[in-house]
């Protein structure tokens, strides 16, 4: 019980790190949510179903990791609002021309600078987990299904499961191709 409470505190500190991470023009389009308890089982079940229905590999493997985790921190881009630089990094020469279309798992294209904001938030969160010796791994499959379930809104969602065991459960995993 003490370990689970400690891990929930680590998840809260990870969420804090993601929330306060630097963002382009100081504009905050990063969302954060912590899942624990029964929510992890629901997410894992849905990940398995999603992978089977779509014929996608390793959703079952990652679902097993989620099921064995103490918590999952979800981080999202809440809105694809371009920075207004007209830099072309998204593939369009003007920000006004950026039109996202729903893809098989996420919409795209997205503003590269907003995606960097999400990346910096993810890095801040996993750095915080590392400071407290919490095993963690950034997982796109977790975010894919969490987004489909509506657990966190936004055009892209990424999950970071965390655990505290004698051996890191997120490595030495079988990889299917």
Coordinates of N, CA and C in Angstrom, one line a residue:
X1 N 0.8 -1.2 0.0 CA 0.0 0.0 0.0 C 0.9 1.3 0.0
X2 N 1.9 1.3 0.8 CA 2.8 2.4 0.9 C 3.5 2.7 -0.5
X3 N 3.9 1.6 -1.2 CA 4.5 1.7 -2.5 C 3.6 2.3 -3.5
X4 N 2.3 1.9 -3.5 CA 1.3 2.4 -4.5 C 1.1 3.9 -4.2
X5 N 1.0 4.3 -3.0 CA 0.8 5.7 -2.6 C 2.0 6.5 -3.1
X6 N 3.2 6.0 -2.9 CA 4.4 6.7 -3.3 C 4.4 6.8 -4.9
X7 N 4.0 5.8 -5.6 CA 4.0 5.9 -7.0 C 2.9 6.9 -7.5
X8 N 1.8 7.0 -6.8 CA 0.8 8.0 -7.2 C 1.3 9.4 -7.0
X9 N 2.2 9.6 -5.9 CA 2.8 10.9 -5.7 C 3.8 11.2 -6.8
X10 N 4.5 10.1 -7.2 CA 5.5 10.3 -8.4 C 4.7 10.7 -9.6
X11 N 3.6 10.1 -9.9 CA 2.7 10.4 -11.0 C 2.3 11.9 -10.9
X12 N 1.9 12.3 -9.7 CA 1.5 13.7 -9.5 C 2.6 14.7 -9.8
X13 N 3.8 14.3 -9.4 CA 5.0 15.2 -9.6 C 5.4 15.2 -11.1
X14 N 5.2 14.0 -11.8 CA 5.4 14.0 -13.2 C 4.4 14.9 -13.9
X15 N 3.1 14.9 -13.5 CA 2.1 15.8 -14.1 C 2.5 17.3 -13.8
X16 N 3.0 17.6 -12.7 CA 3.5 18.9 -12.4 C 4.6 19.3 -13.3
X17 N 5.6 18.4 -13.5 CA 6.7 18.7 -14.4 C 6.2 18.9 -15.8
X18 N 5.3 18.1 -16.3 CA 4.7 18.3 -17.7 C 4.0 19.7 -17.8
X19 N 3.2 20.0 -16.7 CA 2.4 21.2 -16.7 C 3.3 22.4 -16.8
X20 N 4.4 22.4 -16.1 CA 5.3 23.6 -16.0 C 6.4 23.6 -17.0
X21 N 6.5 22.6 -17.9 CA 7.5 22.6 -18.9 C 7.4 23.8 -19.8
X22 N 8.5 24.3 -20.4 CA 8.4 25.4 -21.3 C 7.6 25.1 -22.5
X23 N 6.9 26.1 -23.0 CA 6.0 26.0 -24.2 C 6.2 27.1 -25.1
X24 N 6.1 26.9 -26.4 CA 6.2 27.9 -27.5 C 5.4 29.1 -27.2
X25 N 6.0 30.3 -27.2 CA 5.4 31.6 -27.0 C 4.7 31.6 -25.6
X26 N 5.0 30.7 -24.7 CA 4.4 30.6 -23.4 C 2.9 30.3 -23.4
X27 N 2.5 29.7 -24.6 CA 1.1 29.3 -24.7 C 0.9 27.8 -24.3
X28 N -0.1 27.6 -23.5 CA -0.2 26.2 -23.0 C -1.3 25.4 -23.7
X29 N -0.8 24.5 -24.5 CA -1.7 23.6 -25.2 C -1.4 22.1 -24.9
X30 N -1.0 21.9 -23.7 CA -0.6 20.6 -23.2 C -1.6 20.2 -22.1
X31 N -2.1 19.0 -22.3 CA -3.1 18.4 -21.3 C -2.4 17.3 -20.5
X32 N -2.8 17.1 -19.3 CA -2.2 16.0 -18.5 C -3.4 15.3 -17.7
X33 N -3.3 14.0 -17.5 CA -4.2 13.2 -16.7 C -3.5 12.0 -16.1
X34 N -3.8 11.7 -14.9 CA -3.2 10.5 -14.3 C -4.3 9.4 -14.2
X35 N -4.0 8.2 -14.6 CA -4.9 7.0 -14.4 C -4.3 6.1 -13.4
X36 N -5.1 5.5 -12.6 CA -4.7 4.4 -11.7 C -5.9 3.5 -11.4
X37 N -5.6 2.5 -10.6 CA -6.6 1.5 -10.2 C -7.4 0.9 -11.3
X38 N -8.7 0.9 -11.2 CA -9.5 0.2 -12.2 C -9.4 0.8 -13.6
X39 N -9.1 2.1 -13.7 CA -8.9 2.7 -15.0 C -7.8 2.0 -15.8
X40 N -6.8 1.5 -15.1 CA -5.7 0.8 -15.8 C -6.2 -0.5 -16.4
X41 N -7.0 -1.2 -15.7 CA -7.6 -2.4 -16.3 C -8.5 -2.2 -17.5
X42 N -9.3 -1.1 -17.4 CA -10.1 -0.8 -18.5 C -9.3 -0.4 -19.7
X43 N -8.3 0.4 -19.5 CA -7.4 0.8 -20.6 C -6.7 -0.4 -21.2
X44 N -6.2 -1.3 -20.4 CA -5.5 -2.4 -20.9 C -6.4 -3.3 -21.7
X45 N -7.6 -3.5 -21.2 CA -8.6 -4.4 -21.9 C -8.9 -3.8 -23.3
X46 N -9.0 -2.4 -23.3 CA -9.4 -1.8 -24.6 C -8.2 -1.8 -25.6
X47 N -6.9 -1.7 -25.0 CA -5.7 -1.8 -25.8 C -5.7 -3.2 -26.5
X48 N -6.0 -4.3 -25.8 CA -6.0 -5.6 -26.4 C -7.0 -5.7 -27.5
X49 N -8.2 -5.2 -27.2 CA -9.3 -5.3 -28.2 C -8.9 -4.5 -29.4
X50 N -8.4 -3.3 -29.3 CA -8.0 -2.4 -30.4 C -6.9 -3.1 -31.3
X51 N -5.9 -3.7 -30.6 CA -4.9 -4.4 -31.4 C -5.4 -5.6 -32.2
X52 N -6.3 -6.4 -31.5 CA -6.9 -7.6 -32.2 C -7.8 -7.1 -33.4
X53 N -8.7 -6.1 -33.1 CA -9.6 -5.7 -34.2 C -8.9 -5.1 -35.4
X54 N -7.8 -4.4 -35.2 CA -7.1 -3.8 -36.3 C -5.9 -4.5 -36.8
X55 N -5.6 -5.7 -36.2 CA -4.5 -6.5 -36.6 C -3.1 -5.8 -36.3
X56 N -3.1 -5.1 -35.3 CA -1.9 -4.3 -34.9 C -1.1 -5.1 -33.8
X57 N 0.2 -5.2 -34.0 CA 1.1 -6.0 -33.1 C 1.4 -5.1 -31.9
X58 N 1.7 -5.8 -30.8 CA 2.3 -5.3 -29.6 C 1.3 -4.5 -28.7
X59 N 0.1 -4.3 -29.1 CA -0.9 -3.7 -28.3 C -1.2 -4.6 -27.1
X60 N -1.2 -5.9 -27.3 CA -1.4 -6.8 -26.2 C -0.2 -6.8 -25.2
X61 N 1.0 -6.7 -25.7 CA 2.2 -6.6 -24.9 C 2.2 -5.4 -24.0
X62 N 1.9 -4.2 -24.7 CA 1.8 -3.0 -23.9 C 0.7 -2.9 -22.9
X63 N -0.4 -3.6 -23.3 CA -1.6 -3.7 -22.4 C -1.2 -4.4 -21.1
X64 N -0.4 -5.5 -21.3 CA 0.1 -6.2 -20.1 C 1.0 -5.3 -19.2
X65 N 1.8 -4.5 -19.8 CA 2.6 -3.5 -19.0 C 1.7 -2.5 -18.3
X66 N 0.6 -2.0 -18.9 CA -0.3 -1.1 -18.3 C -1.0 -1.8 -17.1
X67 N -1.4 -3.0 -17.3 CA -2.1 -3.8 -16.3 C -1.2 -4.0 -15.0
X68 N 0.1 -4.1 -15.2 CA 1.1 -4.3 -14.2 C 1.6 -3.0 -13.6
X69 N 1.2 -1.9 -14.1 CA 1.7 -0.6 -13.7 C 1.0 -0.1 -12.4
X70 N 1.6 0.9 -11.8 CA 1.0 1.5 -10.6 C 0.1 2.7 -11.1
X71 N 0.5 3.3 -12.1 CA -0.2 4.5 -12.7 C 0.2 4.7 -14.1
X72 N -0.5 5.5 -14.8 CA -0.2 6.0 -16.2 C -0.4 7.5 -16.2
X73 N 0.6 8.2 -16.7 CA 0.4 9.6 -16.9 C 0.2 9.8 -18.4
X74 N -0.9 10.5 -18.7 CA -1.2 10.8 -20.1 C -0.9 12.2 -20.4
X75 N -0.3 12.5 -21.5 CA 0.1 13.9 -21.9 C -0.5 14.1 -23.3
X76 N -1.1 15.2 -23.6 CA -1.7 15.4 -24.9 C -1.4 16.8 -25.4
X77 N -1.6 17.0 -26.7 CA -1.7 18.3 -27.3 C -3.2 18.5 -27.3
X78 N -3.6 19.6 -26.6 CA -5.0 19.8 -26.4 C -5.7 20.4 -27.7
X79 N -4.9 21.1 -28.5 CA -5.5 21.8 -29.7 C -4.3 22.0 -30.6
X80 N -4.6 21.7 -31.9 CA -3.6 22.0 -32.9 C -3.7 23.4 -33.4
X81 N -3.3 24.3 -32.6 CA -3.3 25.8 -33.0 C -1.9 26.2 -33.3
X82 N -1.6 26.4 -34.6 CA -0.3 26.7 -35.0 C 0.3 28.0 -34.3
X83 N 1.6 28.0 -34.1 CA 2.3 29.1 -33.4 C 2.2 30.4 -34.2
X84 N 2.0 30.3 -35.5 CA 1.9 31.6 -36.3 C 3.3 32.0 -36.9
X85 N 4.2 31.1 -37.0 CA 5.6 31.5 -37.5 C 5.7 31.4 -39.0
X86 N 4.7 30.7 -39.6 CA 4.8 30.5 -41.1 C 6.2 29.8 -41.5
X87 N 6.6 28.9 -40.7 CA 8.0 28.3 -40.8 C 8.0 27.2 -41.8
X88 N 6.9 26.5 -42.1 CA 6.9 25.4 -43.0 C 7.2 24.0 -42.5
X89 N 7.5 24.0 -41.2 CA 7.9 22.7 -40.6 C 6.8 21.6 -40.6
X90 N 5.5 22.1 -40.7 CA 4.4 21.1 -40.8 C 4.1 20.7 -42.2
X91 N 4.8 21.3 -43.2 CA 4.6 21.0 -44.6 C 3.8 22.0 -45.4
X92 N 3.4 23.0 -44.7 CA 2.6 24.1 -45.3 C 3.5 25.4 -45.1
X93 N 3.4 26.3 -46.1 CA 4.2 27.5 -46.0 C 3.6 28.6 -45.1
X94 N 2.3 28.5 -44.9 CA 1.6 29.4 -44.1 C 0.8 28.7 -43.0
X95 N 0.8 29.1 -41.8 CA 0.1 28.5 -40.7 C -1.4 28.4 -41.0
X96 N -1.9 29.4 -41.7 CA -3.4 29.4 -42.0 C -3.8 28.2 -42.9
X97 N -2.8 27.7 -43.6 CA -3.1 26.6 -44.6 C -3.1 25.2 -43.9
X98 N -2.6 25.2 -42.7 CA -2.5 23.9 -42.0 C -3.9 23.3 -41.7
X99 N -4.2 22.2 -42.4 CA -5.5 21.6 -42.2 C -5.2 20.1 -41.8
X100 N -5.6 19.7 -40.6 CA -5.4 18.3 -40.2 C -6.5 17.5 -40.7
X101 N -6.2 16.2 -41.0 CA -7.2 15.2 -41.3 C -7.0 14.0 -40.5
X102 N -8.1 13.4 -40.0 CA -8.0 12.2 -39.1 C -7.3 11.1 -39.9
X103 N -6.3 10.5 -39.3 CA -5.6 9.3 -39.8 C -6.1 8.1 -39.1
X104 N -5.4 7.0 -39.3 CA -5.9 5.7 -38.6 C -5.8 5.8 -37.1
X105 N -4.9 6.6 -36.5 CA -4.8 6.7 -35.1 C -4.8 8.1 -34.6
X106 N -4.2 9.0 -35.3 CA -4.1 10.4 -34.9 C -4.3 11.3 -36.2
X107 N -4.7 12.5 -36.0 CA -4.8 13.4 -37.2 C -3.4 14.0 -37.5
X108 N -3.3 14.5 -38.7 CA -2.1 15.1 -39.1 C -2.3 15.9 -40.4
X109 N -1.5 16.7 -40.8 CA -0.3 17.1 -40.1 C -0.6 18.0 -38.9
X110 N 0.3 18.1 -38.0 CA 0.2 19.0 -36.8 C 1.3 20.0 -36.8
X111 N 1.1 21.1 -36.1 CA 2.1 22.1 -35.9 C 3.4 21.5 -35.2
X112 N 4.5 21.6 -35.9 CA 5.7 21.0 -35.4 C 6.1 21.6 -34.0
X113 N 5.9 22.8 -33.8 CA 6.2 23.5 -32.6 C 5.3 23.1 -31.4
X114 N 4.1 22.8 -31.7 CA 3.2 22.3 -30.7 C 3.6 20.9 -30.3
X115 N 4.0 20.1 -31.3 CA 4.5 18.7 -31.0 C 5.7 18.8 -30.2
X116 N 6.6 19.7 -30.4 CA 7.8 19.9 -29.6 C 7.4 20.2 -28.2
X117 N 6.4 21.0 -28.0 CA 5.9 21.3 -26.6 C 5.5 20.0 -25.9
X118 N 4.8 19.1 -26.6 CA 4.4 17.9 -26.0 C 5.7 17.0 -25.7
X119 N 6.6 17.0 -26.6 CA 7.9 16.3 -26.4 C 8.6 16.8 -25.2
X120 N 8.7 18.1 -25.0 CA 9.4 18.7 -23.8 C 8.6 18.3 -22.6
X121 N 7.3 18.3 -22.6 CA 6.5 17.9 -21.4 C 6.7 16.5 -21.1
X122 N 6.8 15.6 -22.2 CA 7.1 14.2 -21.9 C 8.5 14.0 -21.3
X123 N 9.5 14.7 -21.8 CA 10.8 14.6 -21.3 C 10.9 15.1 -19.8
X124 N 10.2 16.2 -19.5 CA 10.2 16.7 -18.1 C 9.5 15.6 -17.2
X125 N 8.4 15.0 -17.7 CA 7.7 14.0 -16.9 C 8.6 12.8 -16.6
X126 N 9.2 12.2 -17.6 CA 10.0 11.0 -17.4 C 11.3 11.3 -16.7
X127 N 11.8 12.5 -16.8 CA 13.0 12.9 -16.0 C 12.6 12.9 -14.5
X128 N 11.4 13.4 -14.2 CA 10.9 13.5 -12.8 C 10.7 12.0 -12.3
X129 N 10.2 11.2 -13.1 CA 10.0 9.8 -12.7 C 11.4 9.2 -12.4
X130 N 12.4 9.5 -13.2 CA 13.7 8.9 -13.1 C 14.3 9.5 -11.8
X131 N 14.1 10.7 -11.4 CA 14.7 11.3 -10.2 C 14.2 10.5 -9.0
X132 N 13.0 9.9 -9.0 CA 12.4 9.2 -7.9 C 12.6 7.6 -8.1
X133 N 13.4 7.3 -9.1 CA 13.7 5.8 -9.4 C 12.4 5.0 -9.8
X134 N 11.5 5.7 -10.4 CA 10.3 5.0 -10.8 C 10.5 4.5 -12.3
X135 N 10.4 3.3 -12.5 CA 10.5 2.7 -13.9 C 9.4 3.3 -14.7
X136 N 9.7 3.7 -15.9 CA 8.7 4.3 -16.8 C 9.1 4.0 -18.3
X137 N 8.2 4.2 -19.2 CA 8.5 4.2 -20.6 C 7.4 5.0 -21.3
X138 N 7.8 5.8 -22.3 CA 6.9 6.5 -23.1 C 6.3 5.5 -24.1
X139 N 4.9 5.5 -24.2 CA 4.3 4.5 -25.1 C 3.2 5.2 -25.9
X140 N 3.4 5.1 -27.2 CA 2.4 5.6 -28.2 C 1.1 4.8 -28.1
X141 N 1.2 3.5 -28.0 CA 0.0 2.6 -28.1 C -0.9 3.0 -26.9
X142 N -0.4 3.3 -25.8 CA -1.2 3.7 -24.6 C -2.0 4.9 -25.0
X143 N -1.3 5.9 -25.6 CA -2.0 7.2 -26.0 C -3.0 7.0 -27.1
X144 N -2.7 6.1 -28.0 CA -3.6 5.9 -29.1 C -5.0 5.4 -28.6
X145 N -5.0 4.5 -27.7 CA -6.2 3.9 -27.2 C -6.8 4.8 -26.1
X146 N -6.0 5.5 -25.3 CA -6.6 6.5 -24.3 C -7.3 7.6 -25.1
X147 N -6.8 8.0 -26.2 CA -7.5 9.0 -27.0 C -8.8 8.5 -27.6
X148 N -8.8 7.3 -28.1 CA -10.0 6.6 -28.7 C -11.1 6.5 -27.6
X149 N -10.6 6.2 -26.3 CA -11.6 6.1 -25.2 C -12.0 7.4 -24.7
X150 N -11.4 8.5 -25.1 CA -11.8 9.8 -24.6 C -11.3 10.1 -23.2
X151 N -10.2 9.4 -22.8 CA -9.6 9.6 -21.5 C -8.9 11.0 -21.4
X152 N -8.4 11.5 -22.5 CA -7.8 12.8 -22.6 C -8.0 13.3 -24.0
X153 N -8.5 14.5 -24.1 CA -8.8 15.1 -25.4 C -7.6 15.7 -26.1
X154 N -7.6 15.7 -27.4 CA -6.6 16.3 -28.2 C -6.2 15.5 -29.4
X155 N -5.5 16.1 -30.4 CA -5.2 15.4 -31.6 C -4.1 14.4 -31.4
X156 N -3.3 14.5 -30.3 CA -2.3 13.4 -30.0 C -2.2 13.3 -28.5
X157 N -2.2 12.0 -28.1 CA -2.1 11.6 -26.7 C -1.0 10.6 -26.6
X158 N -0.1 10.7 -25.6 CA 1.0 9.8 -25.3 C 0.9 9.3 -23.9
X159 N 1.1 8.1 -23.6 CA 1.1 7.5 -22.2 C 2.4 7.2 -21.7
X160 N 2.6 7.4 -20.4 CA 3.8 7.0 -19.6 C 3.4 6.1 -18.4
X161 N 3.4 4.8 -18.6 CA 3.2 4.0 -17.4 C 4.4 4.0 -16.5
X162 N 4.1 3.9 -15.2 CA 5.2 3.8 -14.2 C 4.9 2.6 -13.3
X163 N 6.1 2.1 -12.8 CA 6.0 1.0 -11.8 C 7.2 1.0 -10.9
X164 N 7.1 0.3 -9.8 CA 8.2 0.1 -8.9 C 8.2 -1.4 -8.5
X165 N 9.1 -2.1 -9.2 CA 9.3 -3.5 -8.9 C 10.8 -3.8 -8.8
X166 N 11.2 -5.0 -8.5 CA 12.6 -5.4 -8.5 C 13.3 -5.3 -9.8
X167 N 12.5 -5.4 -10.9 CA 13.1 -5.4 -12.2 C 12.1 -4.6 -13.1
X168 N 12.7 -3.7 -13.9 CA 11.9 -2.8 -14.8 C 11.1 -3.7 -15.8
X169 N 9.7 -3.6 -15.7 CA 8.8 -4.4 -16.5 C 8.7 -3.9 -17.9
X170 N 9.3 -2.7 -18.2 CA 9.1 -2.1 -19.5 C 10.2 -2.5 -20.5
X171 N 11.2 -3.2 -20.0 CA 12.3 -3.6 -20.9 C 12.3 -5.2 -20.9
X172 N 13.1 -5.7 -21.8 CA 13.2 -7.2 -22.0 C 11.8 -7.7 -22.4
X173 N 11.1 -7.0 -23.2 CA 9.7 -7.4 -23.6 C 9.8 -8.0 -25.0
X174 N 9.0 -9.0 -25.2 CA 9.0 -9.6 -26.6 C 8.5 -8.6 -27.6
X175 N 9.1 -8.5 -28.7 CA 8.7 -7.6 -29.8 C 8.3 -8.4 -31.0
X176 N 7.0 -8.2 -31.4 CA 6.5 -8.9 -32.6 C 6.7 -8.0 -33.8
X177 N 6.8 -8.5 -34.9 CA 6.9 -7.6 -36.1 C 5.9 -8.0 -37.2

